[in-house]
């Protein structure tokens, strides 16, 4: 072997050196993305959350029925299975069989059976009940529907409630309120937490002492009784939209305290750093130092708090609405739908009325997975 060949770098070492050089010149957001994509549960959680917000955004299109439409013939009807096999033959177009309900003369309970003689093909992007997308654009196009030629066909993918309303349609409509209240509540609480906690930690003094005593007082009170008392103070005659914003403000006024304490502690540690003194000597204002230098310095804490606070807001709204003190009918949220589960007899007869709880659990878990991934990615040099 010649000396030139022995001294030439190996391909593997060249790749390692190039990878190290790319890390040193990469931007902060690129480093975060490289670290985040290695966290598989966070990627899966982010995809599911993105799909849930798409469902909330286009719930009118996804719902095959109106959420307020009821059918007395199919009260507490079980979910209908989507099938591809009819009499032993596979079909590309999915379909559902019809269902028939008969009342038991002894228990007066409705017993539903599958009518294999009635088959209803499922159509995509079909015409159905008219609606207004986002309350503005009129349309009647639904993602799924059936060829209801005899007027007796139904498409109850998740069954019906005690009034014969389609649970799937009500679930996708409820996602709009339950998912959006988390974003709006966290946005307001985080503005309060960063502003109040940031400036009190930066300046200190009497204002800091007073704010900390207020935070301790709020956090010392039990959360659920505090939510209940504030929600009960909302006027009964308020419309659904006003109640929605009222609940959002109540949850935000209680939820800002945790972030304020985190921001204050970080500001106390960072305000003596050299880069803060350099910014002061350069003539930067206090607001610029706070929002352009100090807040980005602990971005990982903010991201982790955001992703963990959103499911907390969703659970809070669900709890209040379940108790009848949050969102009120005719508005629809997952907490409102769970009011059906207060009747144990209805749960025993129709366990699908608990399906909103499954959606809440999935969303909360996905937000926690996403928060873990974002928290790790915000510090890409950590191992």
Short mmCIF file of C-alpha atoms in Angstrom, two decimals:
data_model
loop_
_atom_site.label_atom_id
_atom_site.label_comp_id
_atom_site.label_asym_id
_atom_site.label_seq_id
_atom_site.Cartn_x
_atom_site.Cartn_y
_atom_site.Cartn_z
CA UNK A 1 0.00 0.00 0.00
CA UNK A 2 1.40 3.41 -0.94
CA UNK A 3 1.93 6.25 1.51
CA UNK A 4 -0.73 8.38 -0.29
CA UNK A 5 -3.37 5.71 0.23
CA UNK A 6 -2.48 5.23 3.88
CA UNK A 7 -2.66 8.97 4.57
CA UNK A 8 -5.95 9.59 2.71
CA UNK A 9 -8.98 10.04 5.01
CA UNK A 10 -11.53 7.26 5.21
CA UNK A 11 -15.00 7.96 3.79
CA UNK A 12 -16.66 7.32 7.16
CA UNK A 13 -14.46 9.88 8.95
CA UNK A 14 -15.15 12.42 6.21
CA UNK A 15 -18.91 11.96 6.70
CA UNK A 16 -18.54 12.44 10.46
CA UNK A 17 -16.51 15.63 10.01
CA UNK A 18 -19.04 17.03 7.52
CA UNK A 19 -21.90 16.22 9.91
CA UNK A 20 -20.11 17.98 12.76
CA UNK A 21 -19.44 21.02 10.59
CA UNK A 22 -23.11 21.20 9.57
CA UNK A 23 -24.14 21.16 13.25
CA UNK A 24 -21.89 24.09 14.10
CA UNK A 25 -23.29 26.28 11.27
CA UNK A 26 -26.94 25.19 11.56
CA UNK A 27 -29.59 27.62 12.80
CA UNK A 28 -31.43 27.16 16.08
CA UNK A 29 -34.67 26.03 14.40
CA UNK A 30 -32.77 23.51 12.25
CA UNK A 31 -31.12 22.04 15.34
CA UNK A 32 -34.52 21.80 17.02
CA UNK A 33 -36.00 20.00 14.04
CA UNK A 34 -33.12 17.47 13.90
CA UNK A 35 -33.61 16.67 17.56
CA UNK A 36 -37.43 16.66 17.42
CA UNK A 37 -37.73 14.21 14.51
CA UNK A 38 -35.85 11.58 16.53
CA UNK A 39 -38.64 11.59 19.13
CA UNK A 40 -41.10 9.14 17.55
CA UNK A 41 -43.91 9.50 20.14
CA UNK A 42 -43.76 13.29 19.73
CA UNK A 43 -44.02 12.97 15.93
CA UNK A 44 -47.01 10.64 16.26
CA UNK A 45 -48.64 12.92 18.84
CA UNK A 46 -48.10 15.98 16.65
CA UNK A 47 -49.68 14.26 13.63
CA UNK A 48 -52.74 13.21 15.64
CA UNK A 49 -53.14 16.71 17.12
CA UNK A 50 -52.86 18.23 13.64
CA UNK A 51 -55.58 15.87 12.38
CA UNK A 52 -57.79 16.72 15.36
CA UNK A 53 -57.53 20.42 14.59
CA UNK A 54 -58.36 19.69 10.94
CA UNK A 55 -61.45 17.84 12.17
CA UNK A 56 -62.39 20.81 14.34
CA UNK A 57 -61.83 23.22 11.46
CA UNK A 58 -63.93 21.31 8.92
CA UNK A 59 -66.46 19.65 11.22
CA UNK A 60 -69.41 20.70 9.03
CA UNK A 61 -67.95 18.79 6.09
CA UNK A 62 -66.97 15.70 8.09
CA UNK A 63 -70.28 15.30 9.95
CA UNK A 64 -72.82 13.26 7.94
CA UNK A 65 -75.73 14.72 9.95
CA UNK A 66 -76.61 17.88 11.75
CA UNK A 67 -75.58 17.68 15.42
CA UNK A 68 -79.08 18.74 16.50
CA UNK A 69 -81.01 16.39 14.20
CA UNK A 70 -82.69 13.58 16.13
CA UNK A 71 -84.47 10.41 15.11
CA UNK A 72 -86.91 8.91 17.59
CA UNK A 73 -86.78 5.55 15.82
CA UNK A 74 -83.10 5.09 16.69
CA UNK A 75 -82.60 6.23 20.27
CA UNK A 76 -79.40 4.76 21.78
CA UNK A 77 -78.80 2.82 18.57
CA UNK A 78 -75.47 0.94 18.45
CA UNK A 79 -72.65 1.88 16.05
CA UNK A 80 -72.99 0.54 12.51
CA UNK A 81 -70.05 -1.39 11.07
CA UNK A 82 -68.53 -0.36 7.76
CA UNK A 83 -68.33 -3.50 5.65
CA UNK A 84 -66.62 -4.65 2.46
CA UNK A 85 -67.95 -8.23 2.26
CA UNK A 86 -71.55 -8.95 1.21
CA UNK A 87 -72.68 -12.58 1.16
CA UNK A 88 -69.11 -13.80 0.97
CA UNK A 89 -68.12 -11.48 -1.89
CA UNK A 90 -65.60 -8.66 -1.45
CA UNK A 91 -66.60 -5.21 -2.71
CA UNK A 92 -64.40 -2.19 -3.22
CA UNK A 93 -67.12 0.25 -2.23
CA UNK A 94 -67.81 0.21 1.53
CA UNK A 95 -71.37 -0.12 2.74
CA UNK A 96 -73.49 -0.54 5.86
CA UNK A 97 -76.47 -2.73 6.55
CA UNK A 98 -79.71 -1.29 7.84
CA UNK A 99 -80.76 -1.67 11.46
CA UNK A 100 -84.15 -2.46 12.92
CA UNK A 101 -85.32 -1.61 16.41
CA UNK A 102 -87.94 -3.47 18.41
CA UNK A 103 -88.99 -2.74 21.95
CA UNK A 104 -88.74 -5.56 24.46
CA UNK A 105 -92.24 -5.95 26.02
CA UNK A 106 -90.82 -6.96 29.40
CA UNK A 107 -87.98 -4.43 29.87
CA UNK A 108 -89.32 -1.77 27.42
CA UNK A 109 -85.76 -1.53 26.13
CA UNK A 110 -85.09 -1.05 22.43
CA UNK A 111 -83.35 -4.05 20.88
CA UNK A 112 -81.57 -3.34 17.60
CA UNK A 113 -80.73 -6.00 15.04
CA UNK A 114 -78.92 -5.86 11.71
CA UNK A 115 -81.15 -6.11 8.63
CA UNK A 116 -78.97 -7.93 6.09
CA UNK A 117 -81.61 -7.40 3.43
CA UNK A 118 -80.99 -3.65 3.29
CA UNK A 119 -77.60 -2.54 2.05
CA UNK A 120 -76.58 1.12 1.73
CA UNK A 121 -73.37 1.98 -0.21
CA UNK A 122 -71.22 4.73 1.29
CA UNK A 123 -70.50 7.69 -0.99
CA UNK A 124 -67.75 10.27 -0.61
CA UNK A 125 -68.24 14.01 -1.10
CA UNK A 126 -71.95 13.53 -1.44
CA UNK A 127 -74.82 15.98 -1.05
CA UNK A 128 -76.59 16.07 2.29
CA UNK A 129 -78.02 18.43 4.88
CA UNK A 130 -77.27 22.09 4.05
CA UNK A 131 -74.92 23.97 6.36
CA UNK A 132 -72.72 27.07 6.50
CA UNK A 133 -68.99 26.38 6.68
CA UNK A 134 -67.59 28.50 9.54
CA UNK A 135 -71.00 30.21 9.60
CA UNK A 136 -70.24 32.02 6.32
CA UNK A 137 -70.10 29.77 3.25
CA UNK A 138 -73.32 27.85 2.44
CA UNK A 139 -72.87 24.29 1.17
CA UNK A 140 -74.34 20.79 1.36
CA UNK A 141 -71.26 18.70 0.51
CA UNK A 142 -70.37 16.09 3.15
CA UNK A 143 -67.31 13.87 3.20
CA UNK A 144 -69.33 10.69 3.62
CA UNK A 145 -72.95 9.74 3.12
CA UNK A 146 -75.12 6.83 1.95
CA UNK A 147 -77.45 6.11 -0.92
CA UNK A 148 -80.64 6.36 1.09
CA UNK A 149 -82.97 5.30 -1.69
CA UNK A 150 -85.76 3.96 0.54
CA UNK A 151 -85.54 6.71 3.19
CA UNK A 152 -84.79 4.19 5.94
CA UNK A 153 -80.99 4.12 5.75
CA UNK A 154 -78.75 5.45 8.49
CA UNK A 155 -75.02 5.97 8.95
CA UNK A 156 -74.40 5.97 12.68
CA UNK A 157 -70.67 5.24 12.89
CA UNK A 158 -70.59 5.78 16.68
CA UNK A 159 -74.20 5.11 17.50
CA UNK A 160 -76.76 7.60 18.79
CA UNK A 161 -77.58 9.23 22.12
CA UNK A 162 -80.81 9.00 24.10
CA UNK A 163 -82.50 11.49 21.75
CA UNK A 164 -81.48 9.68 18.58
CA UNK A 165 -78.76 12.17 17.57
CA UNK A 166 -75.70 10.93 15.69
CA UNK A 167 -72.77 10.68 18.12
CA UNK A 168 -70.10 10.93 15.42
CA UNK A 169 -71.50 14.21 14.10
CA UNK A 170 -71.75 15.62 17.61
CA UNK A 171 -68.20 14.50 18.42
CA UNK A 172 -66.64 16.29 15.44
CA UNK A 173 -68.68 19.43 16.19
CA UNK A 174 -67.64 19.23 19.85
CA UNK A 175 -63.99 19.08 18.81
CA UNK A 176 -64.20 22.68 17.57
CA UNK A 177 -65.03 24.12 20.99
CA UNK A 178 -62.97 21.72 23.10
CA UNK A 179 -59.83 22.04 20.96
CA UNK A 180 -60.07 25.79 20.39
CA UNK A 181 -60.72 26.68 24.02
CA UNK A 182 -57.33 25.19 24.88
CA UNK A 183 -55.53 27.41 22.37
CA UNK A 184 -57.40 30.58 23.27
CA UNK A 185 -57.16 30.02 27.01
CA UNK A 186 -53.44 29.25 26.89
CA UNK A 187 -52.76 32.24 24.61
CA UNK A 188 -54.35 34.64 27.09
CA UNK A 189 -52.84 33.04 30.18
CA UNK A 190 -49.37 32.97 28.65
CA UNK A 191 -49.52 36.62 27.71
CA UNK A 192 -50.39 37.40 31.33
CA UNK A 193 -47.79 35.00 32.70
CA UNK A 194 -44.91 36.24 30.54
CA UNK A 195 -45.69 39.94 30.97
CA UNK A 196 -46.40 39.86 34.71
CA UNK A 197 -43.78 37.27 35.61
CA UNK A 198 -41.17 38.80 33.32
CA UNK A 199 -41.35 42.37 34.53
CA UNK A 200 -41.70 41.48 38.20
CA UNK A 201 -38.67 39.20 37.95
CA UNK A 202 -36.71 41.83 36.03
CA UNK A 203 -37.46 44.77 38.34
CA UNK A 204 -38.18 43.04 41.67
CA UNK A 205 -39.09 45.22 44.62
CA UNK A 206 -42.51 45.81 46.15
CA UNK A 207 -44.39 44.97 42.93
CA UNK A 208 -42.71 41.57 42.81
CA UNK A 209 -43.62 40.87 46.43
CA UNK A 210 -47.28 41.82 45.90
CA UNK A 211 -47.60 39.75 42.71
CA UNK A 212 -46.07 36.72 44.42
CA UNK A 213 -48.55 36.98 47.28
CA UNK A 214 -51.44 37.13 44.79
CA UNK A 215 -50.07 34.07 42.97
CA UNK A 216 -49.72 32.16 46.22
CA UNK A 217 -53.30 33.05 47.18
CA UNK A 218 -54.70 31.87 43.83
CA UNK A 219 -52.68 28.66 43.83
CA UNK A 220 -53.64 27.90 47.43
CA UNK A 221 -57.34 27.76 46.52
CA UNK A 222 -58.74 24.40 45.26
CA UNK A 223 -59.04 24.57 41.50
CA UNK A 224 -62.35 22.81 40.94
CA UNK A 225 -64.36 24.79 43.56
CA UNK A 226 -62.82 28.01 42.22
CA UNK A 227 -63.78 27.11 38.64
CA UNK A 228 -67.27 26.16 39.76
CA UNK A 229 -67.86 29.36 41.71
CA UNK A 230 -66.64 31.61 38.88
CA UNK A 231 -68.55 29.67 36.23
CA UNK A 232 -71.72 29.73 38.29
CA UNK A 233 -71.43 33.53 38.38
CA UNK A 234 -71.97 33.73 34.63
CA UNK A 235 -75.53 34.88 33.84
CA UNK A 236 -77.86 32.10 32.76
CA UNK A 237 -79.35 34.22 29.97
CA UNK A 238 -76.00 34.65 28.21
CA UNK A 239 -75.84 33.14 24.69
CA UNK A 240 -73.50 30.26 23.93
CA UNK A 241 -70.81 32.42 22.32
CA UNK A 242 -70.58 34.74 25.34
CA UNK A 243 -70.45 31.77 27.72
CA UNK A 244 -67.64 30.28 25.62
CA UNK A 245 -65.52 33.41 25.94
CA UNK A 246 -66.46 33.76 29.60
CA UNK A 247 -65.22 30.23 30.36
CA UNK A 248 -62.04 30.93 28.38
CA UNK A 249 -61.31 34.07 30.39
CA UNK A 250 -62.01 32.29 33.70
CA UNK A 251 -59.60 29.46 32.87
CA UNK A 252 -56.97 31.96 31.70
CA UNK A 253 -57.18 34.12 34.83
CA UNK A 254 -56.48 31.05 36.93
CA UNK A 255 -53.92 29.35 34.68
CA UNK A 256 -51.39 32.18 34.30
CA UNK A 257 -49.88 31.80 37.76
CA UNK A 258 -47.76 28.72 37.01
CA UNK A 259 -46.00 30.29 34.04
CA UNK A 260 -45.53 33.58 35.88
CA UNK A 261 -43.54 31.86 38.62
CA UNK A 262 -41.39 29.99 36.07
CA UNK A 263 -40.70 33.17 34.10
CA UNK A 264 -39.89 35.12 37.25
CA UNK A 265 -37.38 32.54 38.47
CA UNK A 266 -35.67 32.47 35.08
CA UNK A 267 -35.50 36.26 34.94
CA UNK A 268 -33.94 36.41 38.40
CA UNK A 269 -31.21 34.06 37.20
CA UNK A 270 -30.63 35.72 33.82
CA UNK A 271 -30.90 39.43 34.57
CA UNK A 272 -27.32 39.49 35.93
CA UNK A 273 -25.82 37.81 32.86
CA UNK A 274 -23.31 39.61 30.64
CA UNK A 275 -25.58 39.74 27.58
CA UNK A 276 -28.19 41.68 29.59
CA UNK A 277 -25.59 44.20 30.69
CA UNK A 278 -24.35 44.48 27.09
CA UNK A 279 -27.89 45.19 25.89
CA UNK A 280 -28.32 47.86 28.58
CA UNK A 281 -25.03 49.53 27.62
CA UNK A 282 -26.13 49.47 23.97
CA UNK A 283 -29.19 51.52 24.91
CA UNK A 284 -31.84 48.82 24.57
CA UNK A 285 -35.12 49.48 26.32
CA UNK A 286 -36.42 47.27 29.11
CA UNK A 287 -39.18 45.87 26.89
CA UNK A 288 -36.64 44.90 24.21
CA UNK A 289 -34.38 43.25 26.78
CA UNK A 290 -37.29 41.26 28.16
CA UNK A 291 -38.87 40.09 24.91
CA UNK A 292 -35.85 39.92 22.56
CA UNK A 293 -33.13 38.68 24.91
CA UNK A 294 -34.50 37.14 28.11
CA UNK A 295 -37.61 35.31 26.89
CA UNK A 296 -35.81 33.46 24.02
CA UNK A 297 -33.11 32.41 26.50
CA UNK A 298 -35.49 29.92 28.17
CA UNK A 299 -37.66 29.02 25.21
CA UNK A 300 -37.61 25.35 26.18
CA UNK A 301 -39.45 26.10 29.45
CA UNK A 302 -42.08 28.15 27.61
CA UNK A 303 -42.66 25.46 24.99
CA UNK A 304 -42.97 22.75 27.60
CA UNK A 305 -45.40 24.84 29.65
CA UNK A 306 -47.53 25.64 26.59
CA UNK A 307 -47.90 22.03 25.49
CA UNK A 308 -48.71 20.92 29.03
CA UNK A 309 -51.17 23.75 29.70
CA UNK A 310 -53.34 23.17 26.61
CA UNK A 311 -54.52 19.71 27.74
CA UNK A 312 -55.06 21.18 31.21
CA UNK A 313 -57.40 23.77 29.69
CA UNK A 314 -59.24 21.07 27.72
CA UNK A 315 -59.69 18.97 30.86
CA UNK A 316 -60.89 22.01 32.79
CA UNK A 317 -63.54 22.86 30.19
CA UNK A 318 -64.59 19.21 29.99
CA UNK A 319 -64.96 19.01 33.78
CA UNK A 320 -66.99 22.21 34.02
CA UNK A 321 -69.27 21.28 31.12
CA UNK A 322 -69.74 17.78 32.51
CA UNK A 323 -70.90 19.32 35.79
CA UNK A 324 -73.23 21.69 33.92
CA UNK A 325 -71.26 24.83 34.80
CA UNK A 326 -69.28 25.28 31.58
CA UNK A 327 -70.43 25.31 27.98
CA UNK A 328 -74.20 24.93 27.86
CA UNK A 329 -76.48 23.38 25.25
CA UNK A 330 -77.25 24.03 22.44
CA UNK A 331 -73.47 24.59 22.17
CA UNK A 332 -71.59 21.31 21.80
CA UNK A 333 -68.32 20.34 23.44
CA UNK A 334 -66.90 17.04 24.62
CA UNK A 335 -67.83 17.97 28.18
CA UNK A 336 -71.43 18.65 27.14
CA UNK A 337 -71.57 15.27 25.38
CA UNK A 338 -70.25 13.53 28.49
CA UNK A 339 -73.31 14.71 30.40
CA UNK A 340 -75.01 11.67 28.85
CA UNK A 341 -72.65 9.52 30.91
CA UNK A 342 -74.07 10.87 34.18
CA UNK A 343 -76.88 8.35 33.79
CA UNK A 344 -75.37 5.00 34.75
CA UNK A 345 -78.27 3.13 33.19
CA UNK A 346 -77.60 4.81 29.85
CA UNK A 347 -73.89 3.91 30.11
CA UNK A 348 -74.74 0.28 30.83
CA UNK A 349 -77.14 0.11 27.90
CA UNK A 350 -75.08 2.22 25.49
CA UNK A 351 -71.35 2.37 26.39
CA UNK A 352 -70.64 4.38 23.23
CA UNK A 353 -71.91 7.51 24.99
CA UNK A 354 -68.50 7.50 26.72
CA UNK A 355 -66.70 7.98 23.38
CA UNK A 356 -66.03 11.70 24.08
CA UNK A 357 -63.90 10.64 27.05
CA UNK A 358 -61.78 8.52 24.70
CA UNK A 359 -61.17 11.56 22.50
CA UNK A 360 -60.18 13.64 25.54
CA UNK A 361 -57.71 10.98 26.71
CA UNK A 362 -56.14 10.67 23.25
CA UNK A 363 -55.72 14.44 22.86
CA UNK A 364 -54.22 14.86 26.34
CA UNK A 365 -51.73 12.03 25.79
CA UNK A 366 -50.72 13.38 22.38
CA UNK A 367 -50.13 16.86 23.80
CA UNK A 368 -47.95 15.35 26.54
CA UNK A 369 -45.90 13.39 23.99
CA UNK A 370 -45.56 16.47 21.83
CA UNK A 371 -44.51 18.55 24.83
CA UNK A 372 -41.79 16.08 25.77
CA UNK A 373 -40.40 16.14 22.25
CA UNK A 374 -40.48 19.92 21.97
CA UNK A 375 -38.89 20.35 25.39
CA UNK A 376 -35.99 18.09 24.42
CA UNK A 377 -35.67 19.70 20.98
CA UNK A 378 -35.50 23.21 22.43
CA UNK A 379 -32.12 22.24 23.90
CA UNK A 380 -30.57 20.44 20.88
CA UNK A 381 -27.05 20.28 22.38
CA UNK A 382 -28.23 18.12 25.28
CA UNK A 383 -27.53 14.40 25.00
#
